[in-house]
Amino acid sequence: GFSSISERMSSQDLLIYLNSYLTVMADIVKDYNGTLDKYIGDAVMSFWGAPVEQPDHALLACKCALKQMEQLKVFNEGKPRELQIDIGIGISTGIMTAGLMGSRNHLNYTLIGDAVNLGSRLEGANKEYYAASQGAGHYSRILISENTFEEVNDKVIARELDVVRVKGKQKPTVIYELI
């Protein structure tokens, strides 16, 4: 819904509104020892396990996501429906490369790899499960990969949601909804 929100506000008002939302989300990433990578519109990309290894990285990411959903409700309280932000979160665990990426004149510290792409695809897949469950009273907000589930299954509540083959991948993967 970010595009429709941006239509309703001047660029200055949108900047103030978005910065207040991003501050809430980024502070939670920091609270759970994550590394804030970048903002992409209203999206926040963050990661755990680099530059310093974190044995409980998957659990920290899951706890962060749950807290972000909790605080999103607080952020949206009292706002008209058309100005409420609605998000989905994708979490993927796997081998990724962290480092400086970009052009010769402009580099950013970020991640790259198949698991990064899967996390992004999972974030977007939340919209598909929303469309499929209209009227059912429930839809996904946080999707985690099979690898993430294997790391945290004894510490979180999650339900197997589907087996999917995300765009650009040949091998299907089991996905779970983090409850």
Coordinates of C-alpha atoms in Angstrom, one line a residue:
G1 CA 0.0 0.0 0.0
F2 CA 3.0 2.3 0.0
S3 CA 2.2 3.6 -3.5
S4 CA -1.3 4.6 -2.6
I5 CA 0.0 6.3 0.5
S6 CA 2.6 8.3 -1.5
E7 CA -0.2 9.5 -3.8
R8 CA -2.1 11.0 -0.9
M9 CA 0.8 13.1 0.6
S10 CA 3.1 15.8 -0.5
S11 CA 6.7 14.7 -0.9
Q12 CA 7.6 16.6 2.3
D13 CA 4.8 15.0 4.3
L14 CA 5.7 11.6 2.9
L15 CA 9.3 12.0 3.9
I16 CA 8.3 12.8 7.5
Y17 CA 5.8 9.9 7.6
L18 CA 8.1 7.4 6.1
N19 CA 11.1 8.4 8.3
S20 CA 9.0 7.9 11.4
Y21 CA 8.0 4.4 10.2
L22 CA 11.5 3.5 9.2
T23 CA 12.9 4.7 12.5
V24 CA 10.6 2.3 14.4
M25 CA 11.6 -0.6 12.1
A26 CA 15.3 0.1 12.1
D27 CA 15.5 0.6 15.9
I28 CA 14.0 -2.9 16.2
V29 CA 16.7 -4.4 13.9
K30 CA 19.3 -2.7 16.1
D31 CA 17.6 -4.1 19.3
Y32 CA 18.0 -7.6 17.9
N33 CA 21.7 -7.1 16.9
G34 CA 20.9 -7.0 13.2
T35 CA 22.8 -5.1 10.5
L36 CA 20.7 -2.6 8.7
D37 CA 21.5 -2.9 5.0
K38 CA 19.2 -0.5 3.1
Y39 CA 15.8 1.1 2.7
I40 CA 13.9 0.3 -0.5
G41 CA 10.9 2.6 -0.4
D42 CA 9.1 1.4 2.7
A43 CA 11.1 -1.8 2.9
V44 CA 13.9 -2.4 5.3
M45 CA 16.6 -4.9 4.3
S46 CA 18.6 -6.2 7.2
F47 CA 20.8 -9.2 8.0
W48 CA 22.4 -11.1 10.8
G49 CA 25.7 -13.0 11.0
A50 CA 27.9 -10.4 9.3
P51 CA 30.3 -8.7 9.8
V52 CA 30.4 -10.6 13.1
E53 CA 29.3 -14.3 13.2
Q54 CA 26.1 -14.8 15.3
P55 CA 25.3 -18.5 16.1
D56 CA 21.6 -17.5 16.8
H57 CA 21.2 -15.3 13.7
A58 CA 18.1 -17.1 12.5
L59 CA 16.3 -16.8 15.9
L60 CA 17.3 -13.1 16.2
A61 CA 15.9 -12.4 12.7
C62 CA 12.6 -14.2 13.7
K63 CA 12.3 -12.4 17.0
C64 CA 13.0 -9.1 15.2
A65 CA 10.2 -9.8 12.6
L66 CA 7.7 -10.6 15.3
K67 CA 8.5 -7.4 17.2
Q68 CA 8.3 -5.4 14.0
M69 CA 4.8 -6.7 13.4
E70 CA 3.8 -5.9 17.0
Q71 CA 5.2 -2.3 16.6
L72 CA 3.6 -1.9 13.2
K73 CA 0.2 -2.2 14.9
V74 CA 1.2 0.5 17.4
F75 CA 2.4 2.7 14.5
N76 CA -0.8 2.3 12.6
E77 CA -3.1 3.0 15.6
G78 CA -5.3 6.0 15.1
K79 CA -4.4 6.5 11.5
P80 CA -7.1 6.3 8.8
R81 CA -7.0 3.0 7.0
E82 CA -5.7 4.6 3.8
L83 CA -2.6 5.8 5.6
Q84 CA -1.8 2.6 7.5
I85 CA 1.3 0.7 6.4
D86 CA 0.9 -3.0 5.7
I87 CA 4.0 -5.1 5.3
G88 CA 5.2 -8.7 4.7
I89 CA 8.5 -10.0 5.9
G90 CA 10.7 -12.7 4.3
I91 CA 13.4 -14.5 6.2
S92 CA 16.0 -16.8 4.5
T93 CA 18.9 -18.6 6.1
G94 CA 21.9 -19.8 4.0
I95 CA 25.3 -19.1 2.6
M96 CA 25.6 -15.4 1.6
T97 CA 28.5 -13.2 0.7
A98 CA 28.8 -10.0 2.6
G99 CA 31.1 -7.3 1.2
L100 CA 31.4 -4.0 -0.6
M101 CA 29.4 -4.0 -3.8
G102 CA 28.7 -1.4 -6.4
S103 CA 30.7 0.7 -8.8
R104 CA 34.2 1.9 -8.6
N105 CA 33.0 5.3 -7.2
H106 CA 30.1 4.2 -5.0
L107 CA 30.2 1.1 -2.8
N108 CA 27.8 -0.3 -0.3
Y109 CA 28.3 -3.0 2.3
T110 CA 25.6 -5.5 1.5
L111 CA 24.8 -9.2 0.9
I112 CA 24.5 -11.2 -2.2
G113 CA 23.6 -14.9 -2.9
D114 CA 20.8 -17.3 -3.6
A115 CA 19.6 -17.1 0.0
V116 CA 19.3 -13.3 -0.2
N117 CA 17.1 -13.6 -3.3
L118 CA 14.9 -16.2 -1.6
G119 CA 14.3 -13.9 1.3
S120 CA 13.2 -11.2 -1.1
R121 CA 10.9 -13.6 -2.9
L122 CA 9.4 -14.7 0.4
E123 CA 8.7 -11.1 1.4
G124 CA 6.8 -10.6 -1.9
A125 CA 5.0 -14.0 -1.6
N126 CA 3.1 -12.7 1.5
K127 CA 0.9 -10.8 -1.0
E128 CA 0.0 -14.0 -2.8
Y129 CA -1.2 -15.7 0.4
Y130 CA -3.2 -12.6 1.3
A131 CA -5.0 -12.7 -2.1
A132 CA -5.7 -16.4 -1.7
S133 CA -7.3 -16.0 1.7
Q134 CA -9.5 -12.9 1.3
G135 CA -12.4 -13.4 3.6
A136 CA -10.8 -16.3 5.5
G137 CA -9.7 -14.0 8.3
H138 CA -6.0 -15.0 8.1
Y139 CA -3.1 -14.5 5.8
S140 CA 0.7 -14.6 6.1
R141 CA 2.8 -11.7 7.3
I142 CA 6.1 -13.4 7.9
L143 CA 7.4 -16.2 5.7
I144 CA 10.5 -18.1 6.6
S145 CA 12.5 -20.5 4.4
E146 CA 13.0 -24.2 5.1
N147 CA 16.6 -23.5 6.2
T148 CA 15.4 -20.9 8.7
F149 CA 12.8 -23.2 10.0
E150 CA 15.4 -26.0 10.6
E151 CA 17.4 -23.5 12.7
V152 CA 14.6 -22.3 14.9
N153 CA 11.8 -25.0 14.8
D154 CA 12.3 -25.8 18.5
K155 CA 12.2 -22.1 19.6
V156 CA 9.3 -20.6 17.6
I157 CA 5.8 -21.4 16.5
A158 CA 5.5 -21.8 12.7
R159 CA 3.3 -23.7 10.4
E160 CA 4.2 -25.3 7.1
L161 CA 2.4 -23.2 4.5
D162 CA 3.3 -24.5 1.1
V163 CA 5.9 -25.9 -1.2
V164 CA 6.8 -23.2 -3.8
R165 CA 9.2 -22.7 -6.6
V166 CA 10.0 -19.0 -6.5
K167 CA 10.7 -16.9 -9.6
G168 CA 14.0 -17.8 -11.1
K169 CA 14.6 -21.0 -9.2
Q170 CA 14.2 -24.6 -10.4
K171 CA 14.1 -26.3 -7.1
P172 CA 11.0 -26.0 -5.0
T173 CA 11.3 -25.1 -1.3
V174 CA 9.0 -25.6 1.7
I175 CA 7.9 -22.3 3.3
Y176 CA 6.6 -21.7 6.7
E177 CA 4.6 -19.0 8.3
L178 CA 6.1 -17.6 11.5
I179 CA 3.3 -17.2 14.0

